[in-house]
CSV table of C-alpha atoms in Angstrom, one decimal:
chain,number,residue,atom,x,y,z
A,1,MET,CA,-38.5,6.3,-4.9
A,2,LYS,CA,-34.8,7.1,-4.4
A,3,LEU,CA,-32.8,4.1,-3.2
A,4,HIS,CA,-30.6,4.5,-0.1
A,5,HIS,CA,-27.0,4.6,-1.1
A,6,LEU,CA,-26.2,1.3,0.7
A,7,GLU,CA,-28.9,-0.4,-1.2
A,8,VAL,CA,-27.5,1.0,-4.5
A,9,ALA,CA,-24.0,-0.1,-3.5
A,10,ARG,CA,-25.2,-3.7,-3.1
A,11,SER,CA,-27.0,-3.8,-6.5
A,12,GLY,CA,-23.7,-4.6,-8.3
A,13,SER,CA,-20.9,-3.1,-10.2
A,14,PHE,CA,-21.3,0.3,-11.7
A,15,SER,CA,-19.8,1.5,-15.0
A,16,SER,CA,-18.3,4.6,-13.5
A,17,ILE,CA,-18.0,6.8,-10.4
A,18,GLY,CA,-20.3,9.4,-11.8
A,19,ALA,CA,-23.0,6.8,-12.5
A,20,TYR,CA,-23.0,5.8,-8.8
A,21,LEU,CA,-22.9,9.3,-7.4
A,22,ALA,CA,-25.7,10.5,-9.6
A,23,ARG,CA,-28.0,7.7,-8.5
A,24,ALA,CA,-27.0,7.2,-4.8
A,25,ARG,CA,-26.1,10.7,-3.7
A,26,PRO,CA,-24.1,9.3,-0.7
A,27,ASP,CA,-23.4,11.4,2.3
A,28,GLU,CA,-20.7,9.2,3.6
A,29,PRO,CA,-17.3,8.7,2.0
A,30,VAL,CA,-17.2,6.1,-0.8
A,31,MET,CA,-14.2,4.0,-1.9
A,32,PHE,CA,-14.6,3.1,-5.6
A,33,TYR,CA,-12.6,0.0,-6.6
A,34,ALA,CA,-11.7,-1.2,-10.1
A,35,ALA,CA,-10.4,-4.8,-9.9
A,36,ASP,CA,-8.9,-4.6,-13.4
A,37,VAL,CA,-6.4,-1.9,-12.2
A,38,LEU,CA,-5.2,-4.2,-9.4
A,39,ARG,CA,-4.9,-7.1,-11.9
A,40,ALA,CA,-2.8,-5.1,-14.3
A,41,LYS,CA,-0.4,-4.1,-11.5
A,42,VAL,CA,-0.1,-7.7,-10.3
A,43,PHE,CA,0.7,-8.9,-13.8
A,44,GLN,CA,3.3,-6.1,-14.2
A,45,PHE,CA,5.1,-7.3,-11.1
A,46,GLN,CA,4.8,-11.0,-12.0
A,47,LYS,CA,6.9,-10.4,-15.2
A,48,THR,CA,9.9,-9.6,-13.0
A,49,PHE,CA,9.3,-11.6,-9.9
A,50,ALA,CA,7.3,-14.6,-11.2
A,51,GLU,CA,6.7,-16.8,-8.2
A,52,GLY,CA,8.5,-14.3,-5.8
A,53,LEU,CA,5.6,-11.8,-5.5
A,54,SER,CA,4.1,-11.4,-2.1
A,55,TYR,CA,1.2,-9.0,-1.2
A,56,ALA,CA,1.7,-6.9,1.9
A,57,ILE,CA,-1.8,-7.0,3.2
A,58,LYS,CA,-1.2,-4.1,5.7
A,59,ALA,CA,-1.8,-1.8,2.7
A,60,ASN,CA,-5.4,-2.9,2.2
A,61,ASN,CA,-6.9,-6.0,3.7
A,62,HIS,CA,-10.4,-5.7,2.2
A,63,PRO,CA,-11.8,-9.2,1.3
A,64,ASP,CA,-12.4,-8.2,-2.3
A,65,VAL,CA,-8.7,-7.1,-2.7
A,66,LEU,CA,-7.4,-10.4,-1.1
A,67,GLY,CA,-9.7,-12.4,-3.3
A,68,HIS,CA,-8.6,-10.7,-6.5
A,69,VAL,CA,-4.9,-11.0,-5.6
A,70,LEU,CA,-5.4,-14.7,-5.1
A,71,ASP,CA,-7.3,-15.0,-8.4
A,72,CYS,CA,-4.2,-13.5,-10.1
A,73,GLY,CA,-2.2,-16.5,-8.9
A,74,VAL,CA,-0.5,-14.8,-6.0
A,75,CYS,CA,-0.5,-17.1,-3.0
A,76,SER,CA,2.3,-15.5,-1.0
A,77,PHE,CA,1.8,-12.7,1.6
A,78,ASP,CA,3.8,-10.4,3.7
A,79,VAL,CA,2.4,-10.5,7.3
A,80,ALA,CA,3.3,-8.5,10.3
A,81,SER,CA,1.2,-9.8,13.2
A,82,PRO,CA,-0.8,-12.9,14.3
A,83,ALA,CA,-4.0,-11.1,13.3
A,84,GLU,CA,-2.8,-10.8,9.7
A,85,ILE,CA,-1.6,-14.4,9.7
A,86,ARG,CA,-5.1,-15.5,10.8
A,87,GLN,CA,-6.7,-13.3,8.2
A,88,VAL,CA,-4.7,-14.8,5.3
A,89,ARG,CA,-5.2,-18.3,6.6
A,90,ARG,CA,-9.0,-17.9,6.6
A,91,LYS,CA,-8.9,-16.8,3.0
A,92,ALA,CA,-6.0,-19.0,1.7
A,93,PRO,CA,-5.1,-21.9,4.0
A,94,GLY,CA,-2.2,-22.9,1.9
A,95,ALA,CA,-0.6,-19.5,1.3
A,96,VAL,CA,3.1,-18.9,1.8
A,97,LEU,CA,3.6,-16.4,4.7
A,98,HIS,CA,6.6,-14.2,5.2
A,99,TYR,CA,6.7,-12.7,8.7
A,100,ASN,CA,8.7,-9.6,7.8
A,101,ASN,CA,8.1,-7.5,10.9
A,102,PRO,CA,11.5,-8.0,12.5
A,103,VAL,CA,10.5,-7.5,16.1
A,104,ARG,CA,8.2,-10.2,17.6
A,105,SER,CA,7.3,-11.5,21.0
A,106,LEU,CA,7.9,-15.1,21.9
A,107,ALA,CA,4.2,-15.7,21.8
A,108,GLU,CA,4.0,-14.2,18.3
A,109,ILE,CA,6.7,-16.5,17.0
A,110,GLU,CA,5.0,-19.5,18.5
A,111,THR,CA,1.7,-18.5,16.7
A,112,ALA,CA,3.6,-18.0,13.5
A,113,LEU,CA,5.2,-21.5,13.7
A,114,ARG,CA,1.8,-23.1,14.3
A,115,ALA,CA,0.5,-21.3,11.2
A,116,GLY,CA,3.4,-22.6,9.1
A,117,VAL,CA,5.1,-19.3,8.4
A,118,SER,CA,7.8,-19.8,5.8
A,119,SER,CA,10.3,-17.1,6.7
A,120,PHE,CA,11.2,-14.6,9.4
A,121,SER,CA,12.9,-11.3,8.9
A,122,VAL,CA,15.4,-10.2,11.7
A,123,ASP,CA,17.7,-7.2,12.2
A,124,ARG,CA,19.2,-7.5,15.7
A,125,PRO,CA,20.9,-10.1,17.9
A,126,SER,CA,18.2,-10.2,20.6
A,127,GLU,CA,15.5,-11.1,18.0
A,128,LEU,CA,17.8,-13.6,16.3
A,129,GLU,CA,18.2,-15.4,19.7
A,130,LYS,CA,14.5,-15.7,20.0
A,131,LEU,CA,14.3,-17.4,16.6
A,132,PHE,CA,17.2,-19.7,17.6
A,133,ALA,CA,15.3,-20.7,20.7
A,134,LEU,CA,12.0,-21.5,19.0
A,135,VAL,CA,12.5,-22.1,15.3
A,136,PRO,CA,14.2,-25.4,14.3
A,137,PRO,CA,16.7,-24.9,11.5
A,138,GLY,CA,14.6,-26.8,9.0
A,139,ALA,CA,11.3,-25.0,9.9
A,140,ALA,CA,11.8,-21.6,8.2
A,141,THR,CA,14.2,-19.3,6.5
A,142,ILE,CA,15.8,-16.5,8.5
A,143,SER,CA,16.2,-13.4,6.4
A,144,LEU,CA,18.6,-10.7,7.6
A,145,ARG,CA,17.4,-7.1,7.1
A,146,PHE,CA,19.9,-4.4,6.5
A,147,LYS,CA,19.5,-0.7,6.1
A,148,HIS,CA,21.0,1.9,3.8
A,149,GLU,CA,20.1,5.6,3.6
A,150,ASN,CA,17.9,6.6,0.7
A,151,PRO,CA,16.9,10.3,0.5
A,152,SER,CA,14.6,9.7,-2.5
A,153,SER,CA,11.8,8.1,-0.5
A,154,ALA,CA,8.9,9.9,1.1
A,155,TYR,CA,10.1,8.5,4.4
A,156,GLY,CA,12.4,5.7,5.4
A,157,PHE,CA,12.5,3.0,8.1
A,158,GLY,CA,16.1,3.1,9.1
A,159,ALA,CA,15.4,4.7,12.5
A,160,LYS,CA,13.3,1.7,13.5
A,161,PHE,CA,14.3,-1.3,11.4
A,162,GLY,CA,17.4,-2.6,9.7
A,163,ALA,CA,20.9,-3.7,10.8
A,164,THR,CA,24.0,-1.9,9.8
A,165,ILE,CA,26.0,-3.6,7.1
A,166,ALA,CA,28.6,-4.9,9.6
A,167,ASP,CA,25.9,-6.2,12.0
A,168,ALA,CA,24.0,-7.8,9.1
A,169,GLU,CA,27.1,-9.7,8.1
A,170,ARG,CA,27.6,-10.9,11.7
A,171,LEU,CA,23.9,-12.0,12.0
A,172,LEU,CA,24.1,-13.8,8.6
A,173,GLN,CA,27.2,-15.7,9.6
A,174,SER,CA,25.6,-16.6,13.0
A,175,ALA,CA,22.4,-18.0,11.4
A,176,THR,CA,24.4,-19.8,8.7
A,177,ARG,CA,26.6,-21.5,11.3
A,178,ARG,CA,23.5,-22.7,13.1
A,179,GLY,CA,22.4,-24.5,9.9
A,180,TYR,CA,19.5,-22.2,8.9
A,181,ARG,CA,18.5,-21.4,5.4
A,182,THR,CA,19.2,-17.7,5.1
A,183,GLY,CA,18.3,-14.7,3.0
A,184,LEU,CA,18.8,-11.0,2.8
A,185,ASN,CA,16.1,-8.3,2.7
A,186,PHE,CA,15.8,-4.5,2.7
A,187,HIS,CA,13.3,-1.7,2.3
A,188,VAL,CA,14.2,1.4,0.3
A,189,GLY,CA,11.6,3.6,2.0
A,190,THR,CA,8.0,4.6,1.1
A,191,GLN,CA,6.9,5.9,-2.2
A,192,CYS,CA,10.4,5.7,-3.8
A,193,ASN,CA,10.5,6.7,-7.5
A,194,ASP,CA,14.3,6.3,-8.0
A,195,PRO,CA,15.4,3.1,-9.7
A,196,LYS,CA,18.9,3.7,-8.4
A,197,ALA,CA,17.8,3.1,-4.9
A,198,TRP,CA,17.1,-0.6,-5.6
A,199,ALA,CA,20.3,-0.9,-7.6
A,200,ASP,CA,22.3,0.4,-4.7
A,201,HIS,CA,20.6,-1.9,-2.2
A,202,LEU,CA,21.1,-4.9,-4.4
A,203,GLY,CA,24.8,-4.1,-4.7
A,204,ILE,CA,25.1,-3.9,-0.9
A,205,ALA,CA,23.3,-7.3,-0.6
A,206,ALA,CA,25.8,-8.8,-3.0
A,207,ALA,CA,28.7,-7.3,-0.9
A,208,VAL,CA,27.2,-8.8,2.3
A,209,ALA,CA,27.0,-12.2,0.7
A,210,ARG,CA,30.5,-11.9,-0.7
A,211,ASN,CA,32.1,-10.7,2.5
A,212,THR,CA,30.5,-13.5,4.5
A,213,GLY,CA,31.2,-16.2,2.0
A,214,THR,CA,27.5,-17.2,1.9
A,215,VAL,CA,25.0,-17.8,-0.9
A,216,PRO,CA,21.7,-16.6,0.4
A,217,ALA,CA,18.7,-18.6,-0.6
A,218,GLU,CA,16.7,-15.5,-1.4
A,219,ILE,CA,16.9,-11.8,-1.8
A,220,ASN,CA,13.8,-9.8,-0.9
A,221,VAL,CA,13.8,-6.3,-2.3
A,222,GLY,CA,10.9,-5.3,0.0
A,223,GLY,CA,8.3,-2.8,-0.8
A,224,GLY,CA,8.4,1.0,-1.2
A,225,PHE,CA,7.4,0.9,-4.9
A,226,PRO,CA,5.6,4.1,-6.0
A,227,SER,CA,2.0,4.6,-6.7
A,228,TRP,CA,0.5,7.2,-8.9
A,229,ARG,CA,-0.2,10.0,-6.4
A,230,THR,CA,0.6,13.1,-8.5
A,231,THR,CA,0.1,14.2,-12.0
A,232,GLU,CA,3.4,12.6,-12.9
A,233,GLU,CA,3.2,8.9,-13.4
A,234,PRO,CA,5.7,6.8,-11.4
A,235,ARG,CA,8.7,5.1,-13.0
A,236,LEU,CA,7.6,1.7,-11.9
A,237,GLY,CA,8.5,0.0,-15.2
A,238,ASP,CA,12.1,1.4,-15.0
A,239,ILE,CA,12.4,0.3,-11.4
A,240,LEU,CA,11.3,-3.3,-12.2
A,241,ARG,CA,13.7,-3.5,-15.2
A,242,ILE,CA,16.6,-2.2,-13.0
A,243,ILE,CA,15.8,-4.7,-10.3
A,244,GLY,CA,15.8,-7.6,-12.8
A,245,ALA,CA,19.1,-6.5,-14.4
A,246,GLU,CA,20.9,-5.8,-11.1
A,247,PHE,CA,19.8,-9.1,-9.5
A,248,ARG,CA,21.1,-11.1,-12.5
A,249,ALA,CA,24.3,-9.2,-12.4
A,250,HIS,CA,25.0,-10.0,-8.8
A,251,PHE,CA,23.3,-13.4,-8.2
A,252,ASP,CA,22.7,-16.7,-9.9
A,253,PRO,CA,18.9,-17.0,-10.5
A,254,GLY,CA,19.4,-20.7,-10.5
A,255,ARG,CA,20.5,-20.7,-6.9
A,256,VAL,CA,19.0,-17.5,-5.4
A,257,ARG,CA,15.3,-16.5,-5.5
A,258,LEU,CA,14.2,-12.9,-6.1
A,259,LEU,CA,11.3,-11.8,-3.8
A,260,CYS,CA,9.4,-8.6,-3.3
A,261,GLU,CA,6.5,-7.5,-1.0
A,262,PRO,CA,4.6,-4.6,-2.5
A,263,GLY,CA,1.4,-3.3,-1.0
A,264,ARG,CA,0.9,0.3,-2.1
A,265,ALA,CA,2.1,-0.3,-5.6
A,266,LEU,CA,-0.5,-3.1,-6.2
A,267,ILE,CA,-3.6,-1.6,-4.7
A,268,ALA,CA,-3.3,2.2,-4.5
A,269,ASP,CA,-4.2,3.1,-8.1
A,270,ALA,CA,-7.2,0.7,-8.0
A,271,VAL,CA,-9.2,2.8,-5.6
A,272,THR,CA,-10.6,6.4,-5.8
A,273,LEU,CA,-12.0,8.0,-2.6
A,274,ALA,CA,-15.0,10.2,-3.0
A,275,THR,CA,-15.5,12.7,-0.2
A,276,ARG,CA,-18.4,15.1,0.1
A,277,ILE,CA,-18.1,18.8,0.7
A,278,LYS,CA,-20.2,19.4,3.9
A,279,ALA,CA,-19.7,23.2,3.9
A,280,ARG,CA,-17.8,26.0,2.1
A,281,SER,CA,-17.1,28.8,4.5
A,282,PRO,CA,-15.5,31.3,4.1
A,283,ALA,CA,-14.8,31.3,0.3
A,284,ASP,CA,-11.5,29.5,0.4
A,285,THR,CA,-12.3,26.9,3.1
A,286,LEU,CA,-13.9,23.5,2.6
A,287,TYR,CA,-15.1,21.0,5.2
A,288,LEU,CA,-15.2,17.3,4.1
A,289,ASN,CA,-16.9,14.2,5.5
A,290,ASP,CA,-13.4,12.5,5.7
A,291,GLY,CA,-10.1,13.7,7.0
A,292,ILE,CA,-6.8,12.7,8.5
A,293,TYR,CA,-8.4,10.6,11.2
A,294,GLY,CA,-10.0,8.7,8.4
A,295,ARG,CA,-8.9,7.7,4.9
A,296,LEU,CA,-6.7,10.8,4.4
A,297,ASN,CA,-4.4,9.8,7.3
A,298,GLU,CA,-1.3,9.5,5.1
A,299,PHE,CA,-1.4,13.0,3.7
A,300,PRO,CA,0.7,14.6,6.5
A,301,LEU,CA,3.4,11.9,6.0
A,302,VAL,CA,3.7,11.6,2.2
A,303,GLY,CA,2.0,14.7,0.9
A,304,LEU,CA,-1.3,15.3,-0.9
A,305,ALA,CA,-2.7,12.9,-3.5
A,306,GLY,CA,-2.4,15.4,-6.3
A,307,ARG,CA,-4.8,13.7,-8.7
A,308,THR,CA,-8.2,15.2,-7.7
A,309,GLU,CA,-11.4,16.3,-9.4
A,310,ILE,CA,-14.8,17.6,-8.2
A,311,LEU,CA,-18.1,16.2,-9.4
A,312,THR,CA,-21.5,17.7,-8.8
A,313,PRO,CA,-24.3,15.6,-7.1
A,314,ALA,CA,-25.4,14.8,-10.6
A,315,GLY,CA,-22.0,13.3,-11.4
A,316,GLU,CA,-20.9,16.2,-13.7
A,317,ARG,CA,-17.3,17.5,-13.5
A,318,ARG,CA,-16.6,21.0,-12.2
A,319,GLN,CA,-14.3,22.8,-14.6
A,320,GLY,CA,-14.0,26.3,-13.1
A,321,THR,CA,-10.8,28.2,-12.8
A,322,ALA,CA,-8.6,26.6,-10.1
A,323,GLY,CA,-8.1,28.2,-6.7
A,324,LEU,CA,-6.4,27.2,-3.5
A,325,PHE,CA,-8.6,25.9,-0.7
A,326,ARG,CA,-7.9,25.1,2.9
A,327,VAL,CA,-9.5,21.7,3.6
A,328,PHE,CA,-10.7,20.4,7.0
A,329,GLY,CA,-12.0,17.0,8.0
A,330,PRO,CA,-15.3,16.3,9.8
A,331,THR,CA,-14.1,15.8,13.4
A,332,CYS,CA,-14.1,18.4,16.2
A,333,ASP,CA,-10.2,18.4,16.3
A,334,SER,CA,-8.7,21.5,14.7
A,335,VAL,CA,-5.6,19.5,13.5
A,336,ASP,CA,-8.0,17.5,11.3
A,337,LYS,CA,-6.9,19.3,8.2
A,338,LEU,CA,-4.9,18.7,5.1
A,339,PRO,CA,-1.2,19.8,5.5
A,340,GLU,CA,-1.3,22.3,2.6
A,341,PRO,CA,-3.9,24.0,0.4
A,342,VAL,CA,-5.5,22.1,-2.5
A,343,ALA,CA,-6.0,23.5,-6.0
A,344,LEU,CA,-9.6,22.9,-6.9
A,345,PRO,CA,-12.2,24.5,-9.2
A,346,GLU,CA,-13.4,27.8,-7.7
A,347,ASP,CA,-17.1,27.0,-8.6
A,348,CYS,CA,-17.2,24.0,-6.2
A,349,ARG,CA,-19.9,24.1,-3.6
A,350,GLU,CA,-21.5,22.3,-0.7
A,351,GLY,CA,-22.9,18.9,-1.7
A,352,ASP,CA,-20.2,18.4,-4.4
A,353,TYR,CA,-17.9,15.4,-4.3
A,354,LEU,CA,-14.2,15.8,-4.0
A,355,LEU,CA,-12.4,12.8,-5.5
A,356,PHE,CA,-8.9,11.7,-4.6
A,357,HIS,CA,-7.5,9.1,-7.0
A,358,GLY,CA,-4.8,6.6,-6.0
A,359,MET,CA,-6.2,6.0,-2.6
A,360,GLY,CA,-6.2,2.2,-2.2
A,361,ALA,CA,-3.2,2.0,0.2
A,362,TYR,CA,-3.2,2.8,3.9
A,363,SER,CA,-6.6,4.5,3.7
A,364,ASN,CA,-9.5,2.2,4.8
A,365,ALA,CA,-6.9,-0.1,6.4
A,366,SER,CA,-5.7,2.5,8.9
A,367,ALA,CA,-8.7,4.8,9.3
A,368,THR,CA,-10.2,5.3,12.7
A,369,ASP,CA,-13.7,6.0,13.9
A,370,PHE,CA,-12.7,9.0,16.0
A,371,ASN,CA,-15.8,11.2,16.7
A,372,GLY,CA,-17.9,8.6,15.1
A,373,TYR,CA,-16.6,9.3,11.5
A,374,GLY,CA,-15.4,5.9,10.5
A,375,GLY,CA,-18.0,4.6,8.1
A,376,HIS,CA,-17.6,4.4,4.3
A,377,ASP,CA,-19.0,2.4,1.4
A,378,TRP,CA,-17.0,0.1,-0.9
A,379,VAL,CA,-18.3,0.2,-4.4
A,380,ALA,CA,-17.1,-1.8,-7.5
A,381,VAL,CA,-16.9,0.2,-10.7
A,382,ASP,CA,-15.7,-0.8,-14.2
A,383,ARG,CA,-13.4,2.2,-14.4
A,384,LEU,CA,-12.2,5.0,-12.2
A,385,LEU,CA,-11.4,7.6,-14.8
A,386,PRO,CA,-13.6,8.9,-17.7
A,387,PRO,CA,-12.8,7.4,-21.1
A,388,ALA,CA,-10.5,9.4,-23.4
A,389,GLY,CA,-12.5,12.1,-25.2
A,390,SER,CA,-15.5,12.0,-23.0
A,391,GLY,CA,-17.4,15.1,-22.2
A,392,PRO,CA,-17.4,16.7,-18.8
A,393,SER,CA,-21.1,15.8,-18.2
A,394,GLU,CA,-21.1,12.2,-19.3
A,395,ILE,CA,-23.2,10.1,-17.0
A,396,ASP,CA,-23.0,6.4,-17.7
A,397,ALA,CA,-25.8,3.9,-17.2
A,398,VAL,CA,-25.6,1.4,-14.4
């Protein structure tokens, strides 16, 4: 008798995506997770940041992900709300927490203080006054966030967050005069693949410190590190090398700590999303069981995840000539569609599985249940991609 796909999912880790699909034939979306990919990313960052690596849990707050991050020796987290603070505290009561959402209510600050938050990011006088009113100088670090235009990111944050350079200098001097331990932080923008962006921002941080006559206790280079969304691999190694070199050129590592808060770059490549084709009609239009109200919600913002493949219900890879397809999600809303056509094998059909690789970030964490389409399975696999040299029809044993 065929097992229901949820029962199969609970039976343990599978060797591959194809093995699971061939056995379970799921009709809901499935997120396939390979912990070894996450571990490799964490270790890559730890070579540059050592103890200064924080995980931004907004990217993916699944308990398995948090558990494996902690298993890698990371016990520092970027949090943006009381709910995220509570979530980390339940999993890691002694974790270091950096509250880097620079706008907070008084009640949120009080919650953070009770939870032992280590640092607060701030970018405007009104928010700094809130911290002065509630946070004693010895209780936490105040980190001043500045902004600088970076056209090489998918989208930036300057319209919402970040002080001008002049304002950052004034805020830094104000916090220093009050006796606070201070730092500087920035965010280059989402999915940035240009090492120069971090070099430019570190140079500005050095100028701010020099102009104010201060030695910041820490420099936080934020997030924005790229994941592998397209056929071209990101330049993450180059970016980390540039950060290390530029930091040492501008600051004394013996006096200033180097911090970062990646989310996307740690978890994105560790997850593949399998969607099912519900219908193909007409010839160049596909309807999936997931869409922009679900785990594909980022596509209109940062573009398609270009690493895709199609597997048959038996787990075999479709290898027909590529054609362009319009792709719609499952809801009744006509805007539930991918922002541009997708190149897929022309022999794909209803019941096949369309796989999107690199989908661990801002997918399950920000999906909605609009129209009742919110469910998905989370399945551990040993690998996400087929081994080199494997045939198109290889189906691995469980």
